[in-house]
Amino acid sequence: MLRGIAGAPGIAIGRAFIFRPEQLDFERKTISPQEVDQELVRLQHALRQAHQELAGIYARAMSDLGRDRAGTFHAQLMILEDPTFESELISIIRSGVNVEGAVGEVVTNYVQMFEDSGDEYLRERAADYRDVGCRLLRILLGQSWTPVPRLKEDSIVVARDLSAPDSMQLDRSRILGLAIERGGRTCTACILARSLEIPAVVGLGRFVHRVQNGDLIIVDGSKGTVILNPDPATVAEYQHRRETYLACKKEMQMLSDLPAETRDGYRVQLLANIDHPGEVASALAQGAEGIGLFRTEHLFLGRDTMPSEDEQFEFYVQVVQKMRGRPVVIRTLDYAGPSSPFFQPMHYEPNPFLGCRGIRLNLNFEEIFNTQIRAILRASAFGRVKVMFPLISRVEDLRRAKGMLRQAQEELQLAGKKFDPRIEVGLLVEVPSAALTAELFAPEVDFYSIGTNDLVQYTLAVDRASAGINPLHQVLHPAILRLIKNVIDAARNSRKKVAMCGEMAGEPLATLLLLGLGLDQFSAAAGSLPEIKKVIRAVTLKEAREVALQALQLSAPEEVRRFLEQEMKSRRLYF
Ligand code: PEP
Ligand code: MG
């Protein structure tokens, strides 16, 4: 039995398919000074084409896998846009080396540096560099994409590593499970497996050389173990365990029709976070009572032209109509990253996450913002739409955004277009200054929603991209709990509803605490809603309040975690 890291729960029994990604094969040649210019032109062409290909893949991955999961393609685009990367290539070419040699050298250096670091996040970065390198070399050699051999039957994919681009080439409907040598809980393979709901074990260490295509394999993604060529008795035992696991999962899904209500009858609402209209069906199937966060970036990224008002309207109205009168919170554009064809920053931003993103981007690019609000307003005529503004750090910005909303309403009125004149306006609380002064926003907003992903990043000074691997990224930090309490109290005092749409809302470990603090709505990835509901239905509000009170007394994040784990275990809730 091989032991690795439990990456995605469940048990798979099936035949092995060994997946081998592209290799970084290149020929290094010396070139004459006369050939340098020509090689530089080839480099520019390859960089441009690679960028174009990746932007397309990124857009596709956003719709297939969702924003967070498509992040690796964004990271690869950033490598191509990195001026240091490009200048390293240019200087090697200028020293008399062909482009292939320069790409091979620069990429190998990065890959080695990141792989040697021993840090899981950095090892993922190595995979990104390797993929970018392979793509550039393929373009330079004029080769077309080498498709990975198709999965002919339902199989367990066995690989040293599985990057996001690799995974896009596999026929997902045929993957029964994953057994991967590298990676940890937040690697691409795990994220893919969790979104496809297939079992995965990663971090198994060297073992692929012991496997042949077609070998029988058991993957236990709940325990983090893999068995190669098991005997019939073991197969029977795991088949039985697989059936028990599936029955349990079905029981959870049956919860989707029951209300999110505590044992003493206190009712909260469970909402889903989505990026695309295609996700609505799954949200409804998992029991979502509305959409608590509809991120709109998807519509804007990976393209050269602005989405028109009509195109945006079509995108939003699809969700609104599918939700049939249930609330849909549409968040205006929040984009932080490399410059795009339509958002050229006024000046170079060394740190875009502290720069022109969220509401600042909205207000800086008035025409784009106005087009978006008009489209949202028009969609509001077809259901229950609410609009939410991101990254608000001060009241003036909210007032200005609301002023523009009013102006758009007047324009639509004059044009005879329908919209909801009483559309609710929400404040996404994700900057500490807004959380600390939440009560000052009360006269300006209809509801609050707490975005813990950014709130943790900005409060604890820890990059959100490292969530899950960086031990300092702690949603249970006492500072975060106090900020959440402050927002909830401010909302309650002003009789406004308060939601949470950051990842914390989908963490069963935090459910008791959030319920006890008085949160009205939990908005999370659809897949986590049944578990959250199970916790809510198993407790009373009184118990939850007691838990919240005690958690607030603790001084260290780890103490809060241990305390909550204990509370869950004592109720047989922690799985
Ligand atoms: C958040 O920051 O918690 C949030 C919900 O917004 P996003 O993850 O889209 O930045
Ligand atoms: Mg955010």
Coordinates of C-alpha atoms and ligand atoms in Angstrom, one line a residue:
M1 CA 0.0 0.0 0.0
L2 CA 1.3 3.4 -1.0
R3 CA 0.7 6.4 1.3
G4 CA 0.2 9.9 0.0
I5 CA -2.0 12.9 0.8
A6 CA -5.8 12.7 0.7
G7 CA -6.5 15.1 -2.1
A8 CA -10.2 14.5 -2.8
P9 CA -12.5 12.1 -1.0
G10 CA -14.0 8.9 -2.2
I11 CA -12.8 5.5 -3.4
A12 CA -12.0 4.5 -7.0
I13 CA -11.3 1.0 -8.3
G14 CA -10.1 0.8 -12.0
R15 CA -7.4 0.3 -14.6
A16 CA -4.4 2.6 -14.7
F17 CA -3.8 5.0 -17.5
I18 CA -0.2 6.5 -17.3
F19 CA -0.1 10.1 -18.3
R20 CA 3.2 11.6 -19.4
P21 CA 3.3 15.4 -20.0
E22 CA 5.3 17.1 -22.6
Q23 CA 9.1 17.3 -22.0
L24 CA 11.2 20.3 -22.3
D25 CA 13.2 19.1 -25.4
F26 CA 15.4 21.7 -27.1
E27 CA 18.6 22.1 -29.1
R28 CA 21.0 24.7 -28.1
K29 CA 23.0 26.3 -30.9
T30 CA 25.5 29.1 -31.2
I31 CA 24.4 31.9 -33.5
S32 CA 26.4 34.6 -35.3
P33 CA 25.9 38.3 -34.5
Q34 CA 24.1 38.7 -37.8
E35 CA 21.5 36.1 -36.8
V36 CA 20.6 37.8 -33.5
D37 CA 17.9 40.1 -34.9
Q38 CA 16.2 37.3 -36.7
E39 CA 16.2 35.2 -33.5
L40 CA 14.7 38.2 -31.6
V41 CA 11.9 38.4 -34.1
R42 CA 11.2 34.6 -33.7
L43 CA 11.1 35.2 -29.9
Q44 CA 8.6 38.0 -30.2
H45 CA 6.4 35.9 -32.5
A46 CA 6.5 32.9 -30.1
L47 CA 5.7 35.1 -27.0
R48 CA 2.8 36.6 -28.8
Q49 CA 1.4 33.3 -30.1
A50 CA 1.8 31.7 -26.7
H51 CA 0.0 34.6 -25.1
Q52 CA -2.9 34.3 -27.5
E53 CA -3.2 30.5 -27.0
L54 CA -3.1 30.8 -23.2
A55 CA -5.6 33.6 -23.1
G56 CA -8.0 31.4 -25.0
I57 CA -7.4 28.4 -22.7
Y58 CA -7.8 30.7 -19.7
A59 CA -11.2 31.9 -20.9
R60 CA -12.3 28.3 -21.6
A61 CA -11.0 27.1 -18.2
M62 CA -12.9 29.9 -16.5
S63 CA -16.1 28.7 -17.9
D64 CA -15.4 25.0 -17.4
L65 CA -13.6 25.1 -14.0
G66 CA -14.4 28.5 -12.5
R67 CA -12.3 31.4 -11.7
D68 CA -10.2 30.1 -8.9
R69 CA -9.4 26.9 -10.7
A70 CA -8.4 28.7 -13.9
G71 CA -5.8 30.6 -11.9
T72 CA -2.9 28.6 -13.1
F73 CA -3.4 29.8 -16.7
H74 CA -3.5 33.4 -15.4
A75 CA -0.2 32.6 -13.6
Q76 CA 1.2 31.4 -16.9
L77 CA 0.0 34.5 -18.7
M78 CA 1.8 36.6 -16.1
I79 CA 5.1 34.7 -16.8
L80 CA 4.8 35.7 -20.5
E81 CA 4.1 39.3 -19.5
D82 CA 6.9 39.4 -17.0
P83 CA 9.5 41.9 -18.3
T84 CA 12.3 40.1 -16.4
F85 CA 11.5 36.8 -18.1
E86 CA 11.6 38.4 -21.5
S87 CA 14.8 40.4 -20.8
E88 CA 16.5 37.2 -19.6
L89 CA 15.7 35.5 -22.9
I90 CA 16.8 38.5 -24.9
S91 CA 20.1 38.8 -23.1
I92 CA 21.0 35.1 -23.7
I93 CA 20.1 35.5 -27.4
R94 CA 22.2 38.6 -27.7
S95 CA 25.1 36.6 -26.2
G96 CA 25.0 34.3 -29.2
V97 CA 22.5 31.6 -28.4
N98 CA 19.4 30.5 -30.5
V99 CA 15.9 31.1 -29.1
E100 CA 15.3 27.5 -28.3
G101 CA 18.5 27.4 -26.3
A102 CA 17.6 30.6 -24.5
V103 CA 14.1 29.4 -23.6
G104 CA 15.5 26.0 -22.5
E105 CA 18.1 27.7 -20.3
V106 CA 15.9 30.3 -18.7
V107 CA 13.0 27.9 -18.0
T108 CA 15.2 25.2 -16.7
N109 CA 16.7 27.7 -14.2
Y110 CA 13.3 28.7 -12.9
V111 CA 12.0 25.1 -12.8
Q112 CA 15.0 24.0 -10.8
M113 CA 14.9 26.9 -8.5
F114 CA 11.3 26.4 -7.6
E115 CA 11.5 22.6 -7.5
D116 CA 14.4 22.7 -5.1
S117 CA 12.5 25.0 -2.8
G118 CA 10.6 22.1 -1.1
D119 CA 7.6 24.4 -0.9
E120 CA 4.4 23.1 -2.4
Y121 CA 3.3 26.5 -3.8
L122 CA 6.6 27.1 -5.4
R123 CA 6.6 23.6 -6.9
E124 CA 3.3 24.5 -8.6
R125 CA 5.1 27.6 -10.0
A126 CA 7.8 25.3 -11.4
A127 CA 5.0 23.4 -13.3
D128 CA 3.8 26.7 -14.7
Y129 CA 7.2 27.6 -16.0
R130 CA 7.7 24.2 -17.5
D131 CA 4.3 24.5 -19.3
V132 CA 5.2 27.9 -20.6
G133 CA 8.6 26.6 -21.8
C134 CA 7.0 23.6 -23.6
R135 CA 4.5 25.9 -25.2
L136 CA 7.2 28.3 -26.5
L137 CA 9.4 25.5 -27.8
R138 CA 6.5 23.9 -29.5
I139 CA 5.6 27.1 -31.3
L140 CA 9.3 27.8 -32.2
L141 CA 9.6 24.3 -33.7
G142 CA 6.4 24.8 -35.6
Q143 CA 4.8 21.8 -34.0
S144 CA 1.1 21.6 -33.4
W145 CA -0.3 20.6 -30.1
T146 CA 0.5 17.0 -29.3
P147 CA -2.7 15.6 -28.0
V148 CA -2.4 13.3 -25.1
P149 CA -3.6 9.8 -26.1
R150 CA -7.3 9.6 -25.4
L151 CA -8.7 7.7 -22.5
K152 CA -10.3 4.7 -24.2
E153 CA -12.1 3.5 -21.1
D154 CA -12.9 4.7 -17.6
S155 CA -9.5 4.9 -16.0
I156 CA -7.5 5.9 -13.0
V157 CA -5.0 8.5 -14.2
V158 CA -1.5 7.9 -12.8
A159 CA 1.1 10.6 -13.3
R160 CA 4.2 12.3 -11.8
D161 CA 2.3 15.6 -11.9
L162 CA -0.9 16.9 -13.5
S163 CA -0.8 20.5 -14.5
A164 CA -4.0 22.4 -15.4
P165 CA -3.2 22.5 -19.1
D166 CA -2.6 18.8 -19.1
S167 CA -5.8 18.1 -17.3
M168 CA -7.7 20.2 -20.0
Q169 CA -6.7 17.6 -22.6
L170 CA -8.0 14.5 -20.8
D171 CA -11.5 13.3 -21.3
R172 CA -12.8 14.2 -17.8
S173 CA -15.9 12.0 -18.1
R174 CA -13.6 9.0 -18.2
I175 CA -11.4 9.8 -15.2
L176 CA -12.3 7.5 -12.2
G177 CA -9.6 8.8 -9.9
L178 CA -6.1 10.3 -9.7
A179 CA -2.9 8.9 -8.2
I180 CA -0.2 11.5 -8.5
E181 CA 3.5 11.5 -7.4
R182 CA 3.7 15.2 -6.6
G183 CA 1.5 17.9 -5.1
G184 CA -0.3 18.7 -1.9
R185 CA -3.9 19.5 -0.9
T186 CA -4.1 22.7 -3.0
C187 CA -2.4 21.5 -6.2
T188 CA -4.2 21.6 -9.5
A189 CA -4.9 17.8 -9.5
C190 CA -6.7 18.1 -6.2
I191 CA -8.7 21.1 -7.2
L192 CA -9.7 19.4 -10.4
A193 CA -10.6 16.2 -8.6
R194 CA -12.7 18.0 -6.1
S195 CA -14.6 19.9 -8.8
L196 CA -15.2 16.7 -10.7
E197 CA -16.1 14.9 -7.5
I198 CA -13.6 12.1 -8.2
P199 CA -11.2 10.6 -5.6
A200 CA -7.5 11.7 -5.7
V201 CA -4.3 10.9 -3.8
V202 CA -1.3 13.1 -4.4
G203 CA 2.2 13.5 -2.9
L204 CA 2.8 9.7 -3.3
G205 CA 6.5 10.0 -4.1
R206 CA 8.1 8.0 -6.9
F207 CA 5.9 5.1 -7.9
V208 CA 4.8 5.6 -11.6
H209 CA 7.7 3.4 -12.8
R210 CA 6.1 0.5 -11.0
V211 CA 2.8 0.8 -12.8
Q212 CA 1.9 -0.5 -16.3
N213 CA -1.0 0.8 -18.4
G214 CA -4.1 -1.4 -17.6
D215 CA -2.9 -2.4 -14.1
L216 CA -5.7 -2.7 -11.5
I217 CA -5.5 0.1 -8.9
I218 CA -7.5 1.2 -5.9
V219 CA -7.4 4.9 -4.9
D220 CA -8.7 5.8 -1.5
G221 CA -8.9 9.6 -1.6
S222 CA -10.4 9.8 1.9
K223 CA -7.4 8.1 3.6
G224 CA -4.7 9.1 1.1
T225 CA -3.7 5.6 0.1
V226 CA -3.2 3.7 -3.2
I227 CA -3.1 -0.1 -3.7
L228 CA -1.4 -1.5 -6.9
N229 CA -2.7 -4.8 -8.2
P230 CA -4.8 -5.7 -5.2
D231 CA -5.9 -9.3 -4.5
P232 CA -9.6 -10.2 -5.0
A233 CA -10.4 -10.0 -1.2
T234 CA -9.0 -6.5 -1.0
V235 CA -11.0 -5.5 -4.1
A236 CA -14.2 -6.8 -2.5
E237 CA -13.4 -5.0 0.8
Y238 CA -12.9 -1.6 -1.1
Q239 CA -16.0 -2.2 -3.2
H240 CA -18.0 -2.4 0.0
R241 CA -16.4 0.7 1.4
R242 CA -17.1 2.5 -1.8
E243 CA -20.8 1.7 -1.7
T244 CA -21.0 2.9 1.9
Y245 CA -19.2 6.2 1.0
L246 CA -21.6 6.8 -2.0
A247 CA -24.7 6.1 0.2
C248 CA -23.4 8.7 2.7
K249 CA -22.9 11.2 0.0
K250 CA -26.4 10.6 -1.3
E251 CA -27.8 11.2 2.2
M252 CA -26.1 14.6 2.1
Q253 CA -27.6 15.5 -1.2
M254 CA -31.0 14.6 0.1
L255 CA -30.6 17.5 2.5
S256 CA -30.8 19.9 -0.4
D257 CA -34.6 20.1 -0.2
L258 CA -34.6 20.8 3.6
P259 CA -34.4 24.3 5.1
A260 CA -31.2 25.6 6.6
E261 CA -32.8 25.8 10.0
T262 CA -31.4 25.1 13.5
R263 CA -33.0 22.6 15.8
D264 CA -34.7 25.5 17.7
G265 CA -36.2 26.8 14.4
Y266 CA -33.8 29.7 13.6
R267 CA -33.6 30.0 9.8
V268 CA -30.6 31.2 7.8
Q269 CA -30.2 31.3 4.0
L270 CA -27.7 29.3 1.9
L271 CA -26.7 31.0 -1.4
A272 CA -24.2 30.0 -4.1
N273 CA -21.2 31.8 -5.5
I274 CA -21.0 31.5 -9.3
D275 CA -18.9 32.8 -12.2
H276 CA -21.0 31.7 -15.1
P277 CA -24.7 31.0 -16.0
G278 CA -23.7 27.3 -16.6
E279 CA -23.2 26.9 -12.8
V280 CA -26.8 27.7 -11.9
A281 CA -28.2 24.2 -12.4
S282 CA -25.7 22.7 -9.9
A283 CA -26.3 25.5 -7.4
L284 CA -30.1 24.8 -7.4
A285 CA -29.4 21.0 -7.2
Q286 CA -27.3 21.5 -4.1
G287 CA -30.1 23.6 -2.5
A288 CA -29.0 27.2 -3.1
E289 CA -31.8 29.6 -2.3
G290 CA -30.2 32.3 -4.4
I291 CA -26.9 33.5 -5.8
G292 CA -25.0 35.4 -3.1
L293 CA -22.1 36.3 -5.4
F294 CA -22.1 36.4 -9.2
R295 CA -18.6 37.4 -10.2
T296 CA -18.6 39.1 -13.5
E297 CA -14.9 39.0 -14.4
H298 CA -15.4 36.0 -16.6
L299 CA -17.2 38.1 -19.2
F300 CA -14.3 40.6 -19.5
L301 CA -11.1 38.4 -19.4
G302 CA -9.3 36.7 -22.3
R303 CA -10.7 38.9 -25.0
D304 CA -9.7 41.9 -27.0
T305 CA -13.0 43.8 -27.1
M306 CA -15.2 45.1 -24.4
P307 CA -18.4 43.1 -23.9
S308 CA -21.3 45.4 -25.1
E309 CA -24.3 46.3 -22.9
D310 CA -26.4 43.8 -24.8
E311 CA -23.9 41.0 -24.4
Q312 CA -23.6 41.7 -20.7
F313 CA -27.4 41.9 -20.3
E314 CA -27.7 38.4 -22.0
F315 CA -25.1 37.0 -19.6
Y316 CA -26.8 38.3 -16.5
V317 CA -30.4 37.7 -17.5
Q318 CA -29.7 34.0 -18.1
V319 CA -28.9 33.6 -14.4
V320 CA -31.7 35.8 -13.3
Q321 CA -34.3 33.9 -15.3
K322 CA -32.9 30.5 -14.3
M323 CA -33.2 31.5 -10.6
R324 CA -36.9 32.3 -11.0
G325 CA -37.4 35.1 -8.6
R326 CA -34.7 34.0 -6.1
P327 CA -32.2 36.7 -5.3
V328 CA -29.1 37.2 -7.5
V329 CA -26.3 39.4 -6.2
I330 CA -24.3 40.7 -9.2
R331 CA -20.9 42.1 -8.3
T332 CA -19.5 44.8 -10.5
L333 CA -16.2 44.1 -12.1
D334 CA -13.2 43.4 -9.9
Y335 CA -10.0 42.8 -11.8
A336 CA -6.4 42.9 -10.5
G337 CA -3.7 41.7 -12.8
P338 CA -1.7 42.5 -15.9
S339 CA -3.0 45.3 -18.1
S340 CA -5.7 44.2 -20.5
P341 CA -6.7 45.8 -23.8
F342 CA -9.4 47.8 -22.0
F343 CA -7.9 48.6 -18.7
Q344 CA -4.6 50.3 -19.2
P345 CA -3.5 51.5 -15.8
M346 CA -2.7 55.2 -15.6
H347 CA 0.8 54.3 -14.4
Y348 CA 2.8 51.2 -13.7
E349 CA 1.4 49.5 -10.6
P350 CA 4.1 47.4 -8.8
N351 CA 1.3 45.8 -6.7
P352 CA -2.0 45.6 -8.6
F353 CA -3.7 44.1 -5.5
L354 CA -3.2 47.4 -3.7
G355 CA -3.9 49.5 -6.8
C356 CA -6.7 50.1 -9.3
R357 CA -9.0 47.1 -8.7
G358 CA -12.6 46.7 -7.5
I359 CA -14.5 50.0 -7.1
R360 CA -11.4 52.0 -8.0
L361 CA -11.3 50.3 -11.4
N362 CA -15.1 50.9 -11.7
L363 CA -14.8 54.6 -11.0
N364 CA -11.7 55.1 -13.0
F365 CA -13.2 53.6 -16.2
E366 CA -16.6 55.4 -16.1
E367 CA -17.8 54.2 -19.5
I368 CA -17.1 50.5 -18.7
F369 CA -18.8 50.9 -15.4
N370 CA -21.8 52.7 -16.8
T371 CA -22.3 50.0 -19.5
Q372 CA -22.1 47.3 -16.8
I373 CA -24.6 49.0 -14.4
R374 CA -27.0 49.6 -17.3
A375 CA -26.8 45.9 -18.2
I376 CA -27.4 44.8 -14.6
L377 CA -30.3 47.2 -14.2
R378 CA -31.9 45.9 -17.4
A379 CA -31.5 42.3 -16.1
S380 CA -33.2 43.5 -12.8
A381 CA -36.5 43.7 -14.7
F382 CA -36.6 39.9 -15.0
G383 CA -36.2 38.8 -11.4
R384 CA -34.7 39.8 -8.0
V385 CA -31.4 41.4 -8.8
K386 CA -29.1 43.1 -6.3
V387 CA -25.9 45.0 -7.1
M388 CA -22.8 44.8 -5.0
F389 CA -19.7 46.9 -5.2
P390 CA -16.2 45.4 -4.5
L391 CA -13.2 46.6 -2.5
I392 CA -14.9 49.6 -0.9
S393 CA -12.5 51.2 1.5
R394 CA -14.3 54.6 2.1
V395 CA -17.8 55.9 2.0
E396 CA -17.1 58.5 -0.8
D397 CA -16.5 55.7 -3.3
L398 CA -19.7 54.0 -2.4
R399 CA -21.6 57.3 -2.8
R400 CA -20.1 58.0 -6.2
A401 CA -21.0 54.5 -7.4
K402 CA -24.5 55.0 -6.2
G403 CA -24.7 58.3 -7.9
M404 CA -23.7 56.6 -11.2
L405 CA -26.3 53.9 -10.6
R406 CA -29.0 56.6 -10.2
Q407 CA -27.8 58.3 -13.3
A408 CA -28.0 55.1 -15.3
Q409 CA -31.6 54.6 -13.9
E410 CA -32.5 58.0 -15.3
E411 CA -31.0 57.2 -18.7
L412 CA -32.9 53.9 -18.9
Q413 CA -36.1 55.6 -17.8
L414 CA -35.7 58.2 -20.6
A415 CA -35.0 55.5 -23.1
G416 CA -38.1 53.6 -22.0
K417 CA -36.2 50.5 -20.8
K418 CA -37.4 48.5 -17.9
F419 CA -35.5 48.0 -14.6
D420 CA -36.2 47.5 -11.0
P421 CA -36.2 51.1 -9.5
R422 CA -35.8 49.7 -6.0
I423 CA -32.8 47.5 -6.8
E424 CA -30.9 46.8 -3.6
V425 CA -27.3 48.0 -3.2
G426 CA -24.8 45.9 -1.2
L427 CA -21.3 46.6 0.3
L428 CA -18.7 43.9 -0.1
V429 CA -16.7 44.2 3.0
E430 CA -13.2 43.0 2.2
V431 CA -11.0 45.9 3.2
P432 CA -10.3 46.3 7.0
S433 CA -11.1 50.0 6.9
A434 CA -14.7 49.1 5.7
A435 CA -15.0 46.4 8.3
L436 CA -13.8 48.6 11.1
T437 CA -16.3 51.4 10.2
A438 CA -19.1 49.2 9.0
E439 CA -21.8 51.2 10.8
L440 CA -20.8 54.4 8.9
F441 CA -22.0 52.7 5.7
A442 CA -25.4 51.7 7.0
P443 CA -27.3 54.8 5.7
E444 CA -25.9 54.1 2.2
V445 CA -26.5 50.3 1.8
D446 CA -29.3 47.8 1.8
F447 CA -27.1 44.8 2.8
Y448 CA -23.6 43.8 3.7
S449 CA -21.6 40.9 2.4
I450 CA -18.3 39.9 4.0
G451 CA -15.5 38.9 1.6
T452 CA -13.1 37.0 3.8
N453 CA -10.7 36.1 0.9
D454 CA -9.5 39.6 0.6
L455 CA -10.3 40.6 4.2
V456 CA -7.8 38.0 5.4
Q457 CA -5.2 39.1 2.9
Y458 CA -5.4 42.8 3.7
T459 CA -5.8 42.3 7.5
L460 CA -3.1 39.8 8.1
A461 CA -0.8 41.0 5.3
V462 CA -0.7 37.5 3.7
D463 CA -1.1 37.0 0.0
R464 CA -4.4 35.3 -0.7
A465 CA -2.8 33.2 -3.5
S466 CA -1.0 31.3 -0.7
A467 CA -4.2 30.3 1.1
G468 CA -4.1 26.7 2.0
I469 CA -0.4 26.3 2.1
N470 CA 0.8 29.3 4.0
P471 CA 0.2 28.7 7.7
L472 CA -0.1 32.5 8.2
H473 CA -3.3 32.7 6.1
Q474 CA -5.7 32.1 8.9
V475 CA -9.4 32.9 8.7
L476 CA -9.8 32.0 12.3
H477 CA -7.3 34.6 13.5
P478 CA -8.8 36.6 16.4
A479 CA -8.5 39.8 14.3
I480 CA -10.6 38.4 11.6
L481 CA -13.2 37.2 14.0
R482 CA -13.4 40.6 15.6
L483 CA -13.8 42.3 12.2
I484 CA -16.6 39.8 11.2
K485 CA -18.4 40.5 14.5
N486 CA -18.1 44.2 14.0
V487 CA -19.7 44.0 10.6
I488 CA -22.5 41.6 11.7
D489 CA -23.2 43.9 14.8
A490 CA -23.3 47.0 12.6
A491 CA -25.7 45.3 10.1
R492 CA -28.0 44.1 12.9
N493 CA -28.0 47.4 14.7
S494 CA -29.2 49.0 11.5
R495 CA -31.6 46.2 10.6
K496 CA -29.7 45.3 7.5
K497 CA -29.1 41.7 6.3
V498 CA -25.5 40.5 6.4
A499 CA -24.0 37.7 4.3
M500 CA -20.6 36.2 3.9
C501 CA -19.4 35.3 0.4
G502 CA -15.7 34.6 1.1
E503 CA -14.4 31.0 1.2
M504 CA -14.9 30.9 5.0
A505 CA -18.7 30.7 4.5
G506 CA -18.2 27.3 2.9
E507 CA -16.0 25.9 5.7
P508 CA -18.0 23.6 7.9
L509 CA -15.6 24.2 10.8
A510 CA -16.6 27.9 10.8
T511 CA -20.3 27.4 10.5
L512 CA -21.2 27.1 14.2
L513 CA -19.1 30.2 14.9
L514 CA -20.7 32.3 12.1
L515 CA -24.2 31.2 13.0
G516 CA -23.5 32.2 16.6
L517 CA -22.2 35.6 15.6
G518 CA -25.5 36.2 13.8
L519 CA -24.7 35.8 10.1
D520 CA -27.9 35.8 8.0
Q521 CA -26.7 34.3 4.8
F522 CA -23.9 31.9 3.9
S523 CA -22.8 32.2 0.2
A524 CA -20.3 29.5 -1.0
A525 CA -19.3 27.2 -3.8
A526 CA -22.4 25.1 -4.4
G527 CA -20.6 21.8 -3.5
S528 CA -20.1 22.9 0.1
L529 CA -23.7 23.9 0.8
P530 CA -25.0 20.4 1.9
E531 CA -22.3 20.1 4.6
I532 CA -23.0 23.6 5.9
K533 CA -26.6 22.8 6.1
K534 CA -25.9 19.6 7.9
V535 CA -24.1 21.5 10.6
I536 CA -26.8 24.1 10.9
R537 CA -29.6 21.5 11.2
A538 CA -27.7 19.6 13.9
V539 CA -27.4 22.5 16.5
T540 CA -29.5 25.1 18.3
L541 CA -28.9 28.8 17.9
K542 CA -28.3 28.9 21.7
E543 CA -25.4 26.4 21.4
A544 CA -24.0 28.3 18.4
R545 CA -24.0 31.6 20.3
E546 CA -22.2 29.9 23.2
V547 CA -19.5 28.6 20.8
A548 CA -19.1 32.0 19.2
L549 CA -18.8 33.7 22.6
Q550 CA -16.1 31.2 23.7
A551 CA -14.2 31.4 20.4
L552 CA -13.9 35.2 20.8
Q553 CA -12.2 34.7 24.2
L554 CA -9.3 32.8 22.6
S555 CA -6.1 34.6 21.7
A556 CA -4.4 32.4 19.0
P557 CA -5.8 31.2 15.7
E558 CA -4.7 27.6 16.4
E559 CA -6.6 27.7 19.7
V560 CA -9.7 28.8 17.9
R561 CA -9.3 26.0 15.4
R562 CA -8.8 23.3 18.0
F563 CA -11.7 24.6 20.0
L564 CA -14.0 24.5 17.0
E565 CA -12.8 21.0 16.0
Q566 CA -13.6 19.8 19.5
E567 CA -17.1 21.4 19.4
M568 CA -17.7 19.7 16.0
K569 CA -16.4 16.3 17.2
S570 CA -18.5 16.3 20.3
R571 CA -21.5 16.7 18.0
R572 CA -20.2 14.0 15.7
L573 CA -20.0 16.6 13.0
Y574 CA -16.4 16.7 11.9
F575 CA -15.7 14.7 8.8
Ligands
PEP1 C1 -13.6 37.9 -1.2 O1 -12.6 38.6 -1.4 O2 -13.8 37.2 -0.2 C2 -14.5 37.7 -2.3 C3 -15.6 37.0 -2.1 O3 -14.2 38.2 -3.5 P1 -13.1 37.5 -4.5 O4 -12.7 36.2 -4.0 O5 -13.8 37.5 -5.8 O6 -12.0 38.5 -4.5
MG2 MG -12.6 40.0 -3.0

